[in-house]
Tab-separated table of C-alpha atoms in Angstrom:
chain	number	residue	atom	x	y	z
A	1	MET	CA	-103.963	152.807	-50.744
A	2	ASP	CA	-104.954	149.994	-48.367
A	3	SER	CA	-108.625	150.394	-49.260
A	4	LEU	CA	-107.870	149.883	-52.965
A	5	LEU	CA	-106.767	146.277	-52.410
A	6	CYS	CA	-109.348	143.576	-51.939
A	7	ASP	CA	-108.778	140.956	-49.251
A	8	GLU	CA	-107.832	138.255	-51.776
A	9	LEU	CA	-105.134	140.381	-53.424
A	10	LEU	CA	-103.711	141.627	-50.132
A	11	GLN	CA	-103.593	138.065	-48.839
A	12	GLN	CA	-101.609	137.002	-51.920
A	13	ILE	CA	-99.135	139.817	-51.272
A	14	LEU	CA	-98.656	138.856	-47.636
A	15	GLN	CA	-98.120	135.210	-48.572
A	16	ARG	CA	-95.314	136.195	-50.959
A	17	LEU	CA	-93.250	138.070	-48.396
A	18	PRO	CA	-89.738	136.522	-48.354
A	19	SER	CA	-89.313	135.833	-44.629
A	20	SER	CA	-91.337	135.139	-41.510
A	21	SER	CA	-89.971	138.303	-39.879
A	22	ASP	CA	-91.401	140.361	-42.747
A	23	VAL	CA	-94.763	138.655	-42.333
A	24	ASN	CA	-94.763	139.341	-38.597
A	25	SER	CA	-93.938	142.995	-39.208
A	26	ALA	CA	-96.673	143.346	-41.800
A	27	SER	CA	-99.271	141.871	-39.477
A	28	LEU	CA	-98.651	144.761	-37.066
A	29	VAL	CA	-99.690	147.401	-39.589
A	30	CYS	CA	-103.406	147.188	-38.806
A	31	LYS	CA	-106.126	144.795	-37.638
A	32	ARG	CA	-107.116	143.978	-41.213
A	33	TRP	CA	-103.637	142.815	-42.121
A	34	LEU	CA	-103.392	140.825	-38.911
A	35	SER	CA	-106.719	139.153	-39.610
A	36	LEU	CA	-105.699	138.239	-43.161
A	37	ARG	CA	-102.391	136.867	-41.965
A	38	ARG	CA	-104.206	134.639	-39.474
A	39	SER	CA	-106.748	133.510	-42.071
A	40	TYR	CA	-104.146	131.731	-44.217
A	41	THR	CA	-102.028	130.405	-41.340
A	42	THR	CA	-102.090	126.605	-41.443
A	43	SER	CA	-99.568	125.802	-38.685
A	44	LEU	CA	-99.438	127.223	-35.168
A	45	SER	CA	-97.441	126.525	-31.984
A	46	LEU	CA	-98.454	127.931	-28.593
A	47	ARG	CA	-97.116	127.736	-25.058
A	48	LEU	CA	-99.991	127.998	-22.609
A	49	PRO	CA	-99.624	129.619	-19.184
A	50	LEU	CA	-101.081	127.898	-16.148
A	51	PRO	CA	-103.837	127.711	-15.295
A	52	ALA	CA	-104.959	127.344	-18.915
A	53	ASN	CA	-108.134	129.304	-19.666
A	54	GLY	CA	-110.333	127.280	-22.033
A	55	SER	CA	-112.494	130.211	-23.158
A	56	SER	CA	-109.456	132.387	-23.914
A	57	LEU	CA	-107.898	129.559	-25.908
A	58	SER	CA	-111.098	129.071	-27.917
A	59	SER	CA	-111.259	132.783	-28.642
A	60	LEU	CA	-107.648	132.849	-29.842
A	61	LEU	CA	-107.924	129.762	-32.047
A	62	SER	CA	-111.132	131.038	-33.649
A	63	HIS	CA	-108.991	133.639	-35.438
A	64	TYR	CA	-107.166	130.841	-37.303
A	65	PRO	CA	-109.855	129.105	-39.414
A	66	GLY	CA	-107.353	127.427	-41.721
A	67	LEU	CA	-105.315	125.584	-39.099
A	68	SER	CA	-104.286	122.047	-40.038
A	69	THR	CA	-101.311	121.657	-37.695
A	70	LEU	CA	-101.436	122.705	-34.034
A	71	THR	CA	-98.891	122.305	-31.233
A	72	LEU	CA	-99.832	123.197	-27.655
A	73	ILE	CA	-97.375	122.876	-24.796
A	74	SER	CA	-97.469	123.971	-21.184
A	75	ASP	CA	-95.024	125.224	-18.602
A	76	ALA	CA	-96.077	122.251	-16.438
A	77	PRO	CA	-97.152	119.294	-18.642
A	78	ASN	CA	-97.643	117.088	-15.557
A	79	SER	CA	-100.449	119.258	-14.226
A	80	ASP	CA	-103.986	118.258	-13.284
A	81	HIS	CA	-105.877	116.416	-16.032
A	82	LEU	CA	-108.945	118.646	-15.541
A	83	LEU	CA	-107.047	121.655	-16.912
A	84	ALA	CA	-105.753	119.666	-19.870
A	85	ASP	CA	-109.203	118.248	-20.617
A	86	ARG	CA	-110.747	121.704	-20.718
A	87	ALA	CA	-108.064	122.919	-23.118
A	88	LEU	CA	-108.516	119.866	-25.369
A	89	VAL	CA	-112.284	120.361	-25.490
A	90	SER	CA	-111.662	123.980	-26.497
A	91	VAL	CA	-109.430	122.832	-29.334
A	92	SER	CA	-111.931	120.276	-30.578
A	93	SER	CA	-114.770	122.808	-30.557
A	94	VAL	CA	-112.912	125.327	-32.734
A	95	CYS	CA	-110.291	123.498	-34.856
A	96	ARG	CA	-112.305	120.950	-36.779
A	97	ASN	CA	-109.963	120.701	-39.778
A	98	LEU	CA	-106.845	119.585	-37.928
A	99	SER	CA	-104.684	116.900	-39.480
A	100	HIS	CA	-101.791	117.081	-36.983
A	101	LEU	CA	-102.174	117.761	-33.256
A	102	ARG	CA	-99.424	117.782	-30.634
A	103	PHE	CA	-101.203	118.334	-27.336
A	104	LEU	CA	-98.675	118.487	-24.504
A	105	VAL	CA	-100.572	120.721	-22.110
A	106	GLY	CA	-101.075	117.928	-19.585
A	107	PRO	CA	-102.497	114.419	-19.144
A	108	VAL	CA	-105.805	113.964	-20.934
A	109	THR	CA	-108.558	111.459	-20.237
A	110	ALA	CA	-110.430	109.093	-22.512
A	111	SER	CA	-113.606	111.173	-22.301
A	112	ALA	CA	-111.836	114.319	-23.556
A	113	LEU	CA	-110.247	112.330	-26.380
A	114	GLN	CA	-113.647	110.957	-27.316
A	115	HIS	CA	-114.890	114.551	-27.568
A	116	LEU	CA	-111.956	115.305	-29.861
A	117	SER	CA	-112.799	112.322	-32.074
A	118	SER	CA	-116.338	113.601	-32.612
A	119	SER	CA	-114.976	116.884	-34.037
A	120	CYS	CA	-111.651	116.130	-35.751
A	121	LYS	CA	-112.490	113.271	-38.070
A	122	SER	CA	-109.579	114.034	-40.419
A	123	LEU	CA	-106.840	113.812	-37.799
A	124	LEU	CA	-103.777	111.966	-39.144
A	125	PHE	CA	-101.255	112.538	-36.337
A	126	LEU	CA	-101.894	112.779	-32.585
A	127	LYS	CA	-99.370	113.254	-29.783
A	128	ILE	CA	-100.602	113.395	-26.181
A	129	VAL	CA	-99.698	112.916	-22.519
A	130	ALA	CA	-101.817	110.518	-20.449
A	131	TYR	CA	-101.861	108.650	-17.165
A	132	ARG	CA	-100.918	104.993	-17.236
A	133	SER	CA	-104.463	104.007	-16.343
A	134	VAL	CA	-105.959	105.426	-19.541
A	135	ASP	CA	-107.689	103.077	-22.008
A	136	PHE	CA	-107.668	103.374	-25.764
A	137	TRP	CA	-111.208	102.526	-26.870
A	138	TRP	CA	-111.543	106.148	-28.038
A	139	LEU	CA	-109.216	105.357	-30.964
A	140	ALA	CA	-112.211	103.799	-32.710
A	141	GLY	CA	-113.439	107.374	-33.286
A	142	PHE	CA	-110.363	108.282	-35.381
A	143	PRO	CA	-110.666	106.207	-38.568
A	144	ALA	CA	-108.185	108.431	-40.452
A	145	LEU	CA	-105.474	108.413	-37.752
A	146	ARG	CA	-102.116	107.132	-39.017
A	147	GLU	CA	-99.637	108.098	-36.278
A	148	LEU	CA	-100.085	108.035	-32.507
A	149	SER	CA	-97.590	109.130	-29.850
A	150	VAL	CA	-98.335	108.829	-26.124
A	151	ARG	CA	-96.158	109.673	-23.117
A	152	PHE	CA	-97.433	108.020	-19.956
A	153	LEU	CA	-97.307	109.491	-16.478
A	154	ASP	CA	-97.040	107.313	-13.390
A	155	TYR	CA	-100.441	107.904	-11.826
A	156	SER	CA	-103.144	105.319	-11.359
A	157	GLU	CA	-106.418	107.260	-11.373
A	158	ASP	CA	-107.268	109.620	-14.202
A	159	GLY	CA	-111.002	109.995	-13.652
A	160	SER	CA	-111.839	108.868	-17.217
A	161	SER	CA	-115.012	107.028	-18.129
A	162	SER	CA	-113.234	104.222	-19.943
A	163	ASP	CA	-114.436	100.809	-21.056
A	164	PRO	CA	-111.472	98.399	-21.147
A	165	SER	CA	-113.630	95.551	-22.443
A	166	PHE	CA	-114.752	97.455	-25.547
A	167	ASP	CA	-113.436	96.042	-28.833
A	168	CYS	CA	-114.251	96.987	-32.390
A	169	PRO	CA	-116.609	94.420	-33.916
A	170	GLY	CA	-115.195	92.535	-36.890
A	171	ASP	CA	-112.656	94.510	-38.905
A	172	PRO	CA	-112.161	97.778	-36.984
A	173	GLY	CA	-111.120	99.596	-40.151
A	174	LEU	CA	-108.513	101.584	-38.229
A	175	GLY	CA	-105.625	102.783	-40.337
A	176	LEU	CA	-103.140	103.359	-37.509
A	177	GLU	CA	-99.676	102.629	-38.946
A	178	SER	CA	-97.171	104.136	-36.504
A	179	VAL	CA	-97.248	103.979	-32.696
A	180	CYS	CA	-94.787	105.648	-30.314
A	181	LEU	CA	-95.233	104.864	-26.608
A	182	THR	CA	-93.094	106.319	-23.818
A	183	GLY	CA	-93.099	105.107	-20.231
A	184	ILE	CA	-95.269	101.971	-20.435
A	185	GLY	CA	-95.274	100.026	-17.186
A	186	SER	CA	-96.108	96.398	-16.549
A	187	GLY	CA	-99.564	97.461	-15.340
A	188	ASN	CA	-100.617	99.414	-18.448
A	189	VAL	CA	-103.411	96.972	-19.262
A	190	GLY	CA	-105.271	99.632	-21.263
A	191	ILE	CA	-102.597	99.506	-23.958
A	192	ASP	CA	-103.884	96.030	-24.804
A	193	TRP	CA	-106.680	97.627	-26.806
A	194	ILE	CA	-104.142	98.740	-29.417
A	195	TRP	CA	-102.600	95.283	-29.765
A	196	ARG	CA	-106.058	93.693	-30.199
A	197	ASN	CA	-107.671	96.153	-32.577
A	198	CYS	CA	-105.011	97.948	-34.645
A	199	LYS	CA	-104.013	95.406	-37.284
A	200	LYS	CA	-102.139	97.692	-39.682
A	201	ILE	CA	-99.287	98.913	-37.480
A	202	THR	CA	-95.969	98.797	-39.351
A	203	LYS	CA	-93.832	101.022	-37.113
A	204	LEU	CA	-93.465	100.562	-33.349
A	205	GLN	CA	-91.377	102.827	-31.121
A	206	LEU	CA	-90.996	102.083	-27.406
A	207	CYS	CA	-89.152	104.559	-25.186
A	208	SER	CA	-88.249	104.027	-21.513
A	209	CYS	CA	-90.736	101.188	-21.235
A	210	GLY	CA	-90.741	98.470	-18.582
A	211	GLY	CA	-93.412	96.367	-20.261
A	212	ILE	CA	-96.072	96.291	-22.958
A	213	GLY	CA	-99.109	95.985	-20.707
A	214	ASN	CA	-99.621	92.236	-20.766
A	215	PRO	CA	-96.816	89.645	-20.911
A	216	LEU	CA	-94.694	89.672	-24.068
A	217	SER	CA	-96.121	86.266	-24.969
A	218	ASP	CA	-99.647	87.719	-25.298
A	219	SER	CA	-101.185	86.425	-28.542
A	220	SER	CA	-102.627	89.788	-29.610
A	221	PHE	CA	-99.202	91.452	-29.247
A	222	LEU	CA	-97.470	88.683	-31.199
A	223	SER	CA	-100.088	88.944	-33.941
A	224	MET	CA	-99.479	92.679	-34.205
A	225	LEU	CA	-95.703	92.148	-34.140
A	226	SER	CA	-95.782	89.990	-37.269
A	227	GLY	CA	-96.678	93.026	-39.397
A	228	ILE	CA	-93.989	95.344	-38.029
A	229	ARG	CA	-91.492	96.679	-40.576
A	230	GLU	CA	-89.788	99.289	-38.360
A	231	ILE	CA	-89.033	98.955	-34.659
A	232	GLU	CA	-87.262	101.344	-32.289
A	233	LEU	CA	-86.330	100.410	-28.729
A	234	ILE	CA	-85.037	103.419	-26.810
A	235	THR	CA	-83.757	102.775	-23.266
A	236	CYS	CA	-86.005	99.762	-22.631
A	237	ARG	CA	-83.375	97.690	-20.853
A	238	SER	CA	-85.686	95.408	-18.882
A	239	ILE	CA	-87.630	94.142	-21.896
A	240	THR	CA	-85.184	94.558	-24.785
A	241	ARG	CA	-83.660	91.062	-24.662
A	242	ASN	CA	-86.941	89.145	-24.721
A	243	LEU	CA	-88.489	91.530	-27.201
A	244	LEU	CA	-85.565	91.144	-29.616
A	245	PHE	CA	-85.962	87.367	-29.576
A	246	LEU	CA	-89.645	87.828	-30.448
A	247	VAL	CA	-88.708	90.231	-33.248
A	248	ALA	CA	-86.285	87.662	-34.661
A	249	GLU	CA	-89.016	85.028	-34.619
A	250	HIS	CA	-91.999	87.008	-35.890
A	251	CYS	CA	-90.762	90.050	-37.872
A	252	ARG	CA	-89.395	88.450	-41.013
A	253	SER	CA	-90.210	91.569	-43.085
A	254	LEU	CA	-88.354	93.963	-40.785
A	255	ASP	CA	-86.802	96.882	-42.682
A	256	SER	CA	-85.444	99.032	-39.863
A	257	LEU	CA	-84.005	98.311	-36.407
A	258	VAL	CA	-83.123	101.109	-33.980
A	259	LEU	CA	-81.719	100.068	-30.603
A	260	TYR	CA	-80.477	102.651	-28.094
A	261	ASP	CA	-78.983	101.927	-24.668
A	262	GLY	CA	-79.313	98.263	-23.904
A	263	GLY	CA	-79.863	94.951	-25.601
A	264	ASP	CA	-78.330	91.516	-25.637
A	265	LYS	CA	-75.652	90.247	-27.976
A	266	GLU	CA	-77.238	86.893	-28.774
A	267	ALA	CA	-80.716	88.364	-29.224
A	268	LEU	CA	-79.381	91.088	-31.508
A	269	LEU	CA	-77.446	88.548	-33.589
A	270	GLN	CA	-80.637	86.517	-33.977
A	271	VAL	CA	-82.458	89.562	-35.368
A	272	ILE	CA	-79.648	90.347	-37.815
A	273	ARG	CA	-79.364	86.759	-39.046
A	274	ARG	CA	-83.093	86.075	-39.414
A	275	CYS	CA	-84.371	89.448	-40.614
A	276	ARG	CA	-82.474	89.465	-43.885
A	277	SER	CA	-84.582	92.280	-45.364
A	278	LEU	CA	-83.058	94.857	-42.993
A	279	ARG	CA	-82.219	98.096	-44.782
A	280	LYS	CA	-81.400	100.210	-41.716
A	281	ILE	CA	-79.540	99.328	-38.514
A	282	ASP	CA	-79.029	102.055	-35.909
A	283	LEU	CA	-77.287	101.100	-32.641
A	284	ARG	CA	-76.225	103.256	-29.691
A	285	LEU	CA	-74.431	101.772	-26.693
A	286	PRO	CA	-75.666	98.235	-27.414
A	287	LEU	CA	-74.494	95.809	-24.735
A	288	ASP	CA	-71.737	93.441	-25.919
A	289	PHE	CA	-72.098	94.371	-29.601
A	290	ASP	CA	-68.701	93.578	-31.114
A	291	ASP	CA	-67.064	92.330	-34.318
A	292	ASP	CA	-69.375	89.308	-34.467
A	293	GLY	CA	-72.253	91.680	-35.039
A	294	LEU	CA	-70.572	93.332	-38.017
A	295	VAL	CA	-69.744	89.919	-39.487
A	296	ALA	CA	-73.419	88.973	-39.194
A	297	ILE	CA	-74.464	92.235	-40.866
A	298	ALA	CA	-72.070	91.658	-43.774
A	299	HIS	CA	-73.305	88.093	-44.340
A	300	SER	CA	-77.043	88.608	-43.796
A	301	CYS	CA	-77.960	92.182	-44.757
A	302	SER	CA	-77.074	92.426	-48.416
A	303	GLY	CA	-79.628	95.187	-49.015
A	304	LEU	CA	-78.447	97.440	-46.173
A	305	ARG	CA	-78.852	101.148	-46.972
A	306	SER	CA	-78.099	102.763	-43.599
A	307	LEU	CA	-75.636	101.697	-40.892
A	308	CYS	CA	-75.421	103.810	-37.750
A	309	LEU	CA	-73.019	102.883	-34.947
A	310	ARG	CA	-72.953	105.278	-31.996
A	311	SER	CA	-70.523	104.686	-29.131
A	312	CYS	CA	-69.982	101.053	-30.098
A	313	GLY	CA	-66.660	100.724	-28.302
A	314	LEU	CA	-66.126	96.989	-28.951
A	315	VAL	CA	-66.121	97.335	-32.738
A	316	SER	CA	-62.624	97.189	-34.263
A	317	GLY	CA	-61.194	98.709	-37.389
A	318	GLY	CA	-60.551	95.242	-38.768
A	319	SER	CA	-64.228	94.317	-38.626
A	320	LEU	CA	-65.198	97.576	-40.335
A	321	ARG	CA	-62.693	96.803	-43.090
A	322	SER	CA	-64.181	93.327	-43.494
A	323	LEU	CA	-67.656	94.844	-43.637
A	324	ALA	CA	-66.529	97.200	-46.398
A	325	ARG	CA	-65.132	94.296	-48.423
A	326	ASP	CA	-68.069	91.906	-47.887
A	327	LEU	CA	-71.036	94.258	-48.108
A	328	THR	CA	-72.344	94.828	-51.607
A	329	SER	CA	-70.496	97.836	-52.975
A	330	GLY	CA	-72.634	100.862	-53.815
A	331	THR	CA	-75.697	99.953	-51.752
A	332	LEU	CA	-74.901	101.864	-48.552
A	333	GLU	CA	-76.298	105.412	-48.590
A	334	GLU	CA	-75.852	106.461	-44.952
A	335	LEU	CA	-72.902	105.751	-42.660
A	336	VAL	CA	-72.778	106.941	-39.052
A	337	LEU	CA	-69.699	106.287	-36.904
A	338	VAL	CA	-70.179	108.521	-33.865
A	339	ASN	CA	-67.622	108.359	-31.034
A	340	CYS	CA	-66.043	105.313	-32.665
A	341	ASP	CA	-62.605	104.372	-31.346
A	342	ALA	CA	-61.747	102.447	-34.514
A	343	VAL	CA	-62.071	105.599	-36.629
A	344	GLU	CA	-59.436	107.358	-34.551
A	345	ARG	CA	-57.040	104.439	-34.058
A	346	ASP	CA	-56.987	102.791	-37.488
A	347	PRO	CA	-55.172	104.943	-40.074
A	348	GLY	CA	-56.515	104.474	-43.572
A	349	LEU	CA	-59.866	103.047	-42.426
A	350	LEU	CA	-61.879	106.015	-43.670
A	351	THR	CA	-60.029	105.918	-46.980
A	352	LEU	CA	-61.097	102.308	-47.530
A	353	LEU	CA	-64.674	103.023	-46.464
A	354	GLY	CA	-64.837	105.918	-48.909
A	355	GLN	CA	-63.525	103.805	-51.775
A	356	ARG	CA	-65.984	100.988	-51.088
A	357	PHE	CA	-69.035	103.148	-50.362
A	358	LYS	CA	-68.861	105.761	-53.109
A	359	GLY	CA	-72.639	106.044	-53.204
A	360	LEU	CA	-72.900	107.503	-49.701
A	361	ARG	CA	-75.376	110.368	-49.360
A	362	LYS	CA	-75.104	110.965	-45.606
A	363	LEU	CA	-71.969	110.757	-43.441
A	364	ASP	CA	-71.745	111.344	-39.682
A	365	LEU	CA	-68.356	111.202	-37.944
A	366	SER	CA	-69.309	113.353	-34.958
A	367	TYR	CA	-67.418	113.278	-31.639
A	368	ASN	CA	-64.313	111.520	-32.919
A	369	GLU	CA	-62.116	114.047	-31.160
A	370	ALA	CA	-58.769	112.773	-32.444
A	371	LEU	CA	-59.876	112.599	-36.086
A	372	LEU	CA	-57.465	114.406	-38.437
A	373	ASP	CA	-57.925	116.381	-41.641
A	374	GLY	CA	-56.052	113.890	-43.814
A	375	GLU	CA	-58.335	110.995	-42.882
A	376	VAL	CA	-61.505	112.939	-43.636
A	377	GLY	CA	-60.096	114.444	-46.826
A	378	SER	CA	-59.087	111.072	-48.234
A	379	MET	CA	-62.589	109.727	-47.651
A	380	LEU	CA	-64.299	112.753	-49.181
A	381	ALA	CA	-62.178	112.381	-52.301
A	382	SER	CA	-64.147	109.219	-53.074
A	383	CYS	CA	-67.561	110.233	-51.673
A	384	ARG	CA	-68.588	112.994	-54.068
A	385	ASN	CA	-72.357	112.496	-53.832
A	386	LEU	CA	-72.766	113.471	-50.185
A	387	THR	CA	-75.725	115.715	-49.351
A	388	GLU	CA	-75.206	115.751	-45.576
A	389	ILE	CA	-72.013	115.760	-43.488
A	390	ARG	CA	-71.925	115.903	-39.694
A	391	LEU	CA	-68.572	116.487	-37.991
A	392	GLY	CA	-69.723	118.099	-34.729
A	393	GLY	CA	-67.327	117.662	-31.829
A	394	CYS	CA	-64.342	116.640	-33.996
A	395	LYS	CA	-61.914	118.937	-32.220
A	396	GLY	CA	-58.900	118.072	-34.354
A	397	LEU	CA	-60.344	119.195	-37.685
A	398	THR	CA	-59.294	122.500	-39.239
A	399	ASP	CA	-60.142	124.628	-42.262
A	400	SER	CA	-58.313	122.027	-44.357
A	401	THR	CA	-61.308	119.717	-43.936
A	402	ILE	CA	-63.601	122.565	-45.008
A	403	SER	CA	-61.527	122.914	-48.188
A	404	SER	CA	-61.921	119.193	-48.865
A	405	ILE	CA	-65.688	119.523	-48.428
A	406	VAL	CA	-65.849	122.479	-50.822
A	407	ASN	CA	-63.700	120.751	-53.457
A	408	ASN	CA	-65.431	117.368	-53.389
A	409	CYS	CA	-69.021	117.757	-52.167
A	410	ARG	CA	-70.714	119.950	-54.718
A	411	ALA	CA	-74.184	118.563	-53.933
A	412	LEU	CA	-73.960	119.206	-50.181
A	413	GLN	CA	-77.095	120.566	-48.481
A	414	ILE	CA	-76.439	120.208	-44.741
A	415	VAL	CA	-73.190	120.435	-42.799
A	416	ASP	CA	-72.628	120.280	-39.027
A	417	ILE	CA	-69.317	121.664	-37.763
A	418	ASP	CA	-70.519	122.519	-34.272
A	419	HIS	CA	-67.675	122.519	-31.717
A	420	CYS	CA	-64.959	121.895	-34.287
A	421	HIS	CA	-62.726	124.241	-32.341
A	422	LYS	CA	-60.007	124.657	-34.995
A	423	VAL	CA	-62.422	125.609	-37.777
A	424	THR	CA	-62.432	129.402	-38.186
A	425	ALA	CA	-64.878	131.964	-39.527
A	426	GLU	CA	-62.875	131.953	-42.754
A	427	GLY	CA	-63.519	128.222	-43.062
A	428	VAL	CA	-67.237	128.730	-42.531
A	429	GLY	CA	-67.136	131.388	-45.236
A	430	LEU	CA	-65.645	128.871	-47.678
A	431	LEU	CA	-68.782	126.757	-47.364
A	432	LEU	CA	-70.724	129.564	-49.056
A	433	GLN	CA	-69.084	128.463	-52.307
A	434	ILE	CA	-71.231	125.321	-52.359
A	435	PRO	CA	-74.236	126.309	-54.494
A	436	THR	CA	-76.646	123.726	-53.036
A	437	LEU	CA	-75.973	124.428	-49.358
A	438	LYS	CA	-79.116	124.976	-47.264
A	439	GLN	CA	-77.970	124.750	-43.681
A	440	ILE	CA	-74.949	125.093	-41.442
A	441	VAL	CA	-74.827	124.128	-37.765
A	442	VAL	CA	-72.055	126.176	-36.177
A	443	GLU	CA	-71.274	128.284	-33.126
A	444	GLN	CA	-72.530	131.845	-33.441
A	445	ARG	CA	-69.090	133.357	-32.884
A	446	LYS	CA	-67.848	131.726	-36.116
A	447	ILE	CA	-70.435	133.311	-38.364
A	448	PRO	CA	-68.463	135.398	-40.887
A	449	PRO	CA	-68.374	139.143	-40.121
A	450	HIS	CA	-69.810	140.083	-43.541
A	451	VAL	CA	-73.156	138.483	-42.668
A	452	ASN	CA	-76.014	140.977	-42.471
A	453	PRO	CA	-76.565	141.890	-38.788
A	454	ASN	CA	-80.314	141.334	-39.301
A	455	SER	CA	-79.745	137.842	-40.680
A	456	ARG	CA	-81.891	134.991	-39.460
A	457	ILE	CA	-79.823	133.268	-36.786
A	458	LEU	CA	-82.148	130.439	-35.934
A	459	GLN	CA	-82.038	128.517	-32.703
A	460	GLN	CA	-84.111	125.473	-31.856
A	461	PRO	CA	-86.597	125.433	-29.004
A	462	GLY	CA	-84.687	124.670	-25.819
A	463	ALA	CA	-81.322	125.311	-27.428
A	464	SER	CA	-80.166	127.530	-24.610
A	465	SER	CA	-80.698	124.758	-22.091
A	466	CYS	CA	-79.363	121.963	-24.237
A	467	GLY	CA	-76.342	123.811	-25.509
A	468	GLN	CA	-77.351	123.508	-29.161
A	469	SER	CA	-75.828	125.916	-31.625
A	470	PRO	CA	-77.640	128.326	-33.904
A	471	ILE	CA	-78.586	127.119	-37.347
A	472	TRP	CA	-77.413	129.623	-39.896
A	473	SER	CA	-78.499	129.828	-43.519
A	474	PRO	CA	-75.998	130.922	-46.173
A	475	THR	CA	-78.716	133.091	-47.751
A	476	ASP	CA	-78.240	135.534	-44.868
A	477	SER	CA	-75.018	136.886	-46.356
A	478	VAL	CA	-76.563	137.612	-49.773
A	479	PRO	CA	-78.200	141.008	-50.384
A	480	GLU	CA	-81.912	140.852	-51.145
A	481	CYS	CA	-81.459	142.225	-54.687
A	482	GLN	CA	-79.016	139.407	-55.523
A	483	ARG	CA	-81.105	136.742	-53.801
A	484	ARG	CA	-84.133	137.550	-55.957
A	485	GLY	CA	-82.128	137.017	-59.119
A	486	ASN	CA	-80.402	133.840	-57.964
A	487	ARG	CA	-82.698	130.844	-57.573
A	488	ARG	CA	-80.178	128.803	-55.602
A	489	HIS	CA	-80.499	131.168	-52.635
A	490	ALA	CA	-84.292	130.938	-52.452
A	491	THR	CA	-84.410	127.592	-50.649
A	492	PRO	CA	-86.025	127.852	-47.204
A	493	ILE	CA	-84.102	127.061	-44.036
A	494	LEU	CA	-84.607	123.560	-42.766
A	495	TRP	CA	-84.874	122.551	-39.113
A	496	THR	CA	-83.188	119.542	-37.633
A	497	ASP	CA	-84.106	117.492	-34.535
A	498	ARG	CA	-80.885	117.005	-32.630
């Protein structure tokens, strides 16, 4: 029977199998089926053992000619750069059609990246690990690159043949739009190449950074900053204050501000008051952010679409009520109030927020441990267009809240009830009544007993160490014969980054 099917027809059959487990099982039938399965695989993730063998890696990747997305990680990403360079050269020699590469095997040098640029001309996304001494002149070889993410290691000599004085003549023509840099130190002078030559950056993310290479007043950095529309500062305490003042002065077209762990009240107020085009504000543990900040948001950010306040302990219920009254009704689409004392201490606050923000699509009230069913239910009665609700860690909620979700949120796609200790398996079962539901985040012990024992209980990479819960799809409880005849159960499971 197998010989009667040509490769093209058999490949079409394998591609139509309903689940990844079925595909994996089919690929074990024979070498031909395995080869065909590999031939149409476009995305692959591998964990490499140490020491990484470049020839073995090349041999393996040669079986996947259609790869466009590749992720390589290592058991020891801080290993010697020589091992990482050999692995990267192997990738570049075999996978010439890559558009997305996450290479986390170890720190790579500029010479290895130059080799990659000569092979992967269509690369759109690149994520790497590098020493702080690396230079970035090799970016000139990636004209199609749109997103770059680099995590720096604290080591001064990487053995790369770099040229820090090299600049692109005239208009470099580089299309780099998004840059994420983790661990920049004050001595990262090589990073200056990006500020001088990449003129189209609109999104800048800095994580655990103690500098930007040169002083913040550097003209090339300020010139780049003027085009930024999205900025994220994650745990950059030593530079956040001065950088926020520069953002307020130069980023008049700023759309999104994300500030985690640090900041300065006056600098943050300056950004809010001057950057009136802000559509998203996401704050976590901002220093001294209080009611004055919410007043500034209400007066200055009339087009705000997303407001995320995480562990903002100085914000009162009164200021949130004023925000609800002053902010243009119907514009807010996402509201996040995580670990917010005002939510627990101000009865009726959620009711008012629900009445004022009826157009909400996403709601996150996670880790408000004293939150009660009545408060959530009264808000959901007004917010009937929600597609995502996150209530993880709300220990006081019961199945009554689940009933409110089922009765009011008929368009819901994602719900997180992880560590809601009073929600039972029966409550989780009620969520199956929502026809649009795609994903539930819940403890495994609460999965209803009628779920097929072979159902796909998905768990994120590293979940066992981080304590994350399985992600369970409601399609798992529906027999295959019913699922084929019911289109609403055919939606694939989505993954979330938590």
